[in-house]
Amino acid sequence: MKEIKDMTHEEIRNYLAKRAKEREVLYQKGATEEEKREAELEAYSDRRVGYCLSEAYYEDLTKDHLHNQSYKERLAKAEELNGCKFKGAKPCKDAFAPRDDFSGVSYPSQCDGRVVSVPRSPGLWSLRLHGLVLGPIIGICLLGVSMTDDSMPAWHSWLGLFLLTAFPLIMYKLGNAIRIVDAIEFNRHTGLVRTPYTLFRKPFYIPIEDLEYVVGPEVKNMRGSASMQTGYLSCRKYPEHYWFGNRIGIAGGGDAHDWSQMNRFMDTTQPINRYYYKAMEYTFKKNRNAHGNSPFPEVMKKYFDADDCQVNRMEVW
């Protein structure tokens, strides 16, 4: 059998159609979960090959949505948005992570091609997580006590039922609605990073060049079966009219690899790295932006296949 590189376009199309039929037969026979995962990866790759056969795949699209400002211009823009000048921060005693360490493998944050959204820590998301876990547990306990003790008032049963059913749904919906409050926003189209809300400080804007990442210790559970990397962002300068803490914690800790990918994402001299493609395709399929509070950015839709919800261009800017 010919290799794909030796086939004509028509032969490749026939080959891809044959593979698609084979996958359909596999599903009809009752494929295992492992076979389904492999089939989905195969289908994803086949769709990309199909896009390559189209002239649109190599079409140069306008990049007018990207900023073309220098660091000084973006710094001035950030000062305008903040309403005050910047001042230097106290020197950080911890070592900064490199901006070009792409050797690791990790999971990208929420991304829609315009913005990478990273939740801060500690944040409201942690309260929601505790609510989602503790609510149903307390609900089960209340229902159990109510059914075994007739002296308990009736409202205990109703409260237990509420905590077990409606409360998790409310917390889930509320968490999605307030995700923007906890978000550290890396905006590729403006070249600025927006910090999250805190109890004493509203968000402010800062160029990514004035942010550094510090890798903290790895925290493991008692049995050693799971671990979480810690880390935080440190500002070289901050707005003079803003109260500011020494660090901005990152949920899940992140790592040097993630930090490097964020810096690459903010570099408008090169297309978005494939590292973020899966996250972008997920938000496109859900028709939500990276924060989950608005529709998917209209300007980024030109890079996706509307039916497959997959990137169908050679480069995404």
XYZ file of C-alpha atoms in Angstrom, residues 71-302:
232
model
C 6.563 47.400 25.579
C 6.598 51.138 26.378
C 3.345 51.669 24.491
C 1.658 48.783 26.295
C 2.983 50.042 29.632
C 1.454 53.451 28.920
C -1.823 51.749 27.935
C -1.814 49.799 31.212
C -1.265 53.020 33.177
C -4.176 54.604 31.327
C -6.444 51.660 32.174
C -5.285 51.606 35.798
C -5.663 55.354 36.226
C -2.207 55.839 37.727
C 1.514 55.341 37.133
C 3.518 52.264 38.068
C 6.130 52.114 40.813
C 8.815 49.533 41.445
C 8.084 46.568 43.718
C 10.410 45.333 46.437
C 12.946 42.809 45.093
C 11.706 39.219 45.242
C 13.975 36.913 47.258
C 12.865 33.780 45.367
C 14.417 32.710 42.068
C 12.411 33.367 38.913
C 11.563 30.562 36.495
C 12.841 30.850 32.891
C 10.441 32.049 30.206
C 11.554 29.486 27.620
C 11.443 26.136 29.436
C 9.312 23.986 27.098
C 10.643 20.634 28.285
C 7.706 19.702 30.520
C 4.324 18.160 29.790
C 1.241 19.536 31.537
C -2.358 20.532 30.942
C -3.072 23.987 29.462
C -5.409 26.470 31.106
C -8.680 27.624 29.544
C -7.969 29.305 26.212
C -10.063 30.726 23.376
C -7.202 31.974 21.179
C -7.658 35.530 22.410
C -7.227 34.957 26.135
C -5.652 32.391 28.439
C -7.578 32.324 31.728
C -5.767 31.040 34.822
C -7.600 30.905 38.193
C -5.835 32.356 41.217
C -5.321 30.548 44.497
C -6.726 30.810 47.067
C -9.911 31.930 45.337
C -13.663 31.596 45.177
C -13.237 28.391 43.147
C -11.890 26.692 46.303
C -15.014 27.723 48.260
C -17.171 26.278 45.483
C -15.162 23.043 45.554
C -15.657 22.688 49.301
C -19.366 23.426 48.865
C -19.723 20.782 46.161
C -18.074 18.190 48.420
C -19.434 19.100 51.850
C -22.996 20.014 50.775
C -24.060 16.519 49.635
C -22.249 14.888 52.594
C -24.135 17.068 55.090
C -27.353 16.448 53.128
C -26.947 12.663 53.385
C -26.247 12.934 57.113
C -29.337 15.088 57.694
C -31.552 12.701 55.708
C -30.133 9.711 57.565
C -30.728 11.265 60.984
C -34.242 12.420 60.001
C -35.236 8.926 58.875
C -33.955 7.259 62.057
C -35.023 9.864 64.627
C -38.705 10.834 64.638
C -38.044 13.714 67.033
C -36.135 15.662 64.362
C -38.120 18.578 62.840
C -39.380 18.135 59.275
C -37.280 20.983 57.909
C -34.133 18.906 58.530
C -35.320 16.460 55.870
C -36.070 19.228 53.400
C -32.696 20.852 54.079
C -30.918 17.527 53.579
C -32.769 16.963 50.307
C -31.853 20.470 49.132
C -28.158 20.014 49.978
C -28.127 16.663 48.175
C -29.876 17.761 44.968
C -30.290 21.467 44.177
C -27.327 22.835 46.149
C -24.575 21.205 43.988
C -26.263 22.490 40.809
C -26.518 26.009 42.241
C -22.856 25.971 43.302
C -21.804 24.717 39.867
C -23.756 27.438 38.054
C -22.555 30.097 40.501
C -18.953 28.976 40.093
C -19.126 29.365 36.315
C -20.692 32.812 36.680
C -18.004 34.151 39.041
C -15.010 32.504 37.355
C -14.049 35.893 35.925
C -13.491 37.187 39.491
C -10.683 34.684 40.092
C -9.216 34.863 36.586
C -5.689 35.965 35.749
C -6.148 37.018 32.132
C -3.332 36.782 29.575
C -4.716 38.745 26.607
C -2.828 38.065 23.374
C -4.751 40.710 21.420
C -3.789 43.565 23.755
C -0.465 42.275 25.064
C -1.531 42.941 28.669
C -2.170 40.734 31.686
C -5.107 41.528 33.963
C -4.820 40.458 37.597
C -7.806 38.991 39.503
C -9.990 40.622 42.120
C -8.968 40.286 45.755
C -10.669 41.290 48.979
C -8.775 44.608 49.091
C -7.857 45.269 45.465
C -9.607 45.558 42.140
C -7.875 44.150 39.033
C -5.113 46.063 37.300
C -3.330 45.695 33.959
C 0.373 45.041 33.484
C 2.640 43.986 30.565
C 3.760 40.375 30.806
C 7.397 41.554 30.778
C 6.848 42.920 34.306
C 5.584 39.578 35.620
C 7.800 36.749 36.819
C 6.926 33.217 37.879
C 8.296 31.544 41.006
C 8.083 27.750 41.266
C 7.194 26.621 44.793
C 7.496 23.211 46.470
C 5.464 20.222 45.303
C 2.764 19.250 47.809
C 1.927 15.534 48.018
C -0.919 13.772 49.797
C -0.241 11.502 52.757
C -0.215 8.304 50.672
C 1.957 9.821 47.966
C -0.422 8.842 45.158
C -1.089 12.424 44.041
C 0.690 15.746 44.175
C 0.172 19.412 43.350
C 2.795 21.879 42.206
C 2.742 25.260 43.924
C 3.853 28.558 42.464
C 2.996 32.228 42.186
C 3.408 35.298 40.005
C 5.606 38.128 41.221
C 5.306 41.704 39.875
C 8.396 43.771 39.128
C 6.222 46.879 39.421
C 2.647 47.689 40.378
C 0.240 50.661 40.252
C 1.116 53.290 42.863
C -2.527 53.892 43.891
C -3.264 50.175 44.417
C -2.794 48.107 47.527
C -0.765 45.100 46.489
C 0.317 41.842 48.108
C 3.684 40.257 47.485
C 2.420 37.475 45.237
C -0.454 36.268 43.045
C -1.107 32.594 43.674
C -2.018 30.268 40.800
C -4.608 27.518 41.227
C -2.987 24.130 40.827
C 0.399 25.813 41.100
C 1.205 25.661 37.404
C 4.810 24.962 36.464
C 7.681 26.432 34.474
C 6.392 24.740 31.309
C 2.975 26.414 31.628
C 4.645 29.767 32.289
C 6.770 29.395 29.166
C 3.708 28.530 27.093
C 1.922 31.645 28.389
C 4.864 33.787 27.326
C 4.873 32.152 23.891
C 1.111 32.710 23.639
C 1.608 36.429 24.314
C 4.301 36.688 21.616
C 2.439 37.989 18.544
C 5.452 37.482 16.261
C 4.575 33.775 16.057
C 1.334 31.796 15.736
C -0.349 30.172 18.727
C 1.370 26.942 19.692
C -0.567 23.668 19.274
C -0.262 23.265 23.048
C -3.475 25.317 23.344
C -5.411 23.781 20.418
C -7.429 21.288 22.487
C -8.441 23.986 24.986
C -9.415 26.313 22.136
C -11.476 23.610 20.435
C -13.255 22.861 23.707
C -14.283 26.504 24.240
C -15.288 26.799 20.566
C -17.510 23.715 20.858
C -19.143 25.152 24.002
C -19.382 28.592 22.334
C -17.828 30.141 25.432
C -14.813 32.365 25.924
C -11.917 31.365 28.171
C -13.654 32.820 31.248
C -16.930 31.058 30.453
C -18.966 34.269 30.822
C -19.404 35.315 27.161
C -19.700 33.730 23.693
C -16.601 32.513 21.879
C -14.671 35.463 20.347
C -16.051 36.175 16.883
C -12.635 37.115 15.515
C -11.238 33.632 16.288
C -14.026 31.611 14.642
C -12.372 31.840 11.216
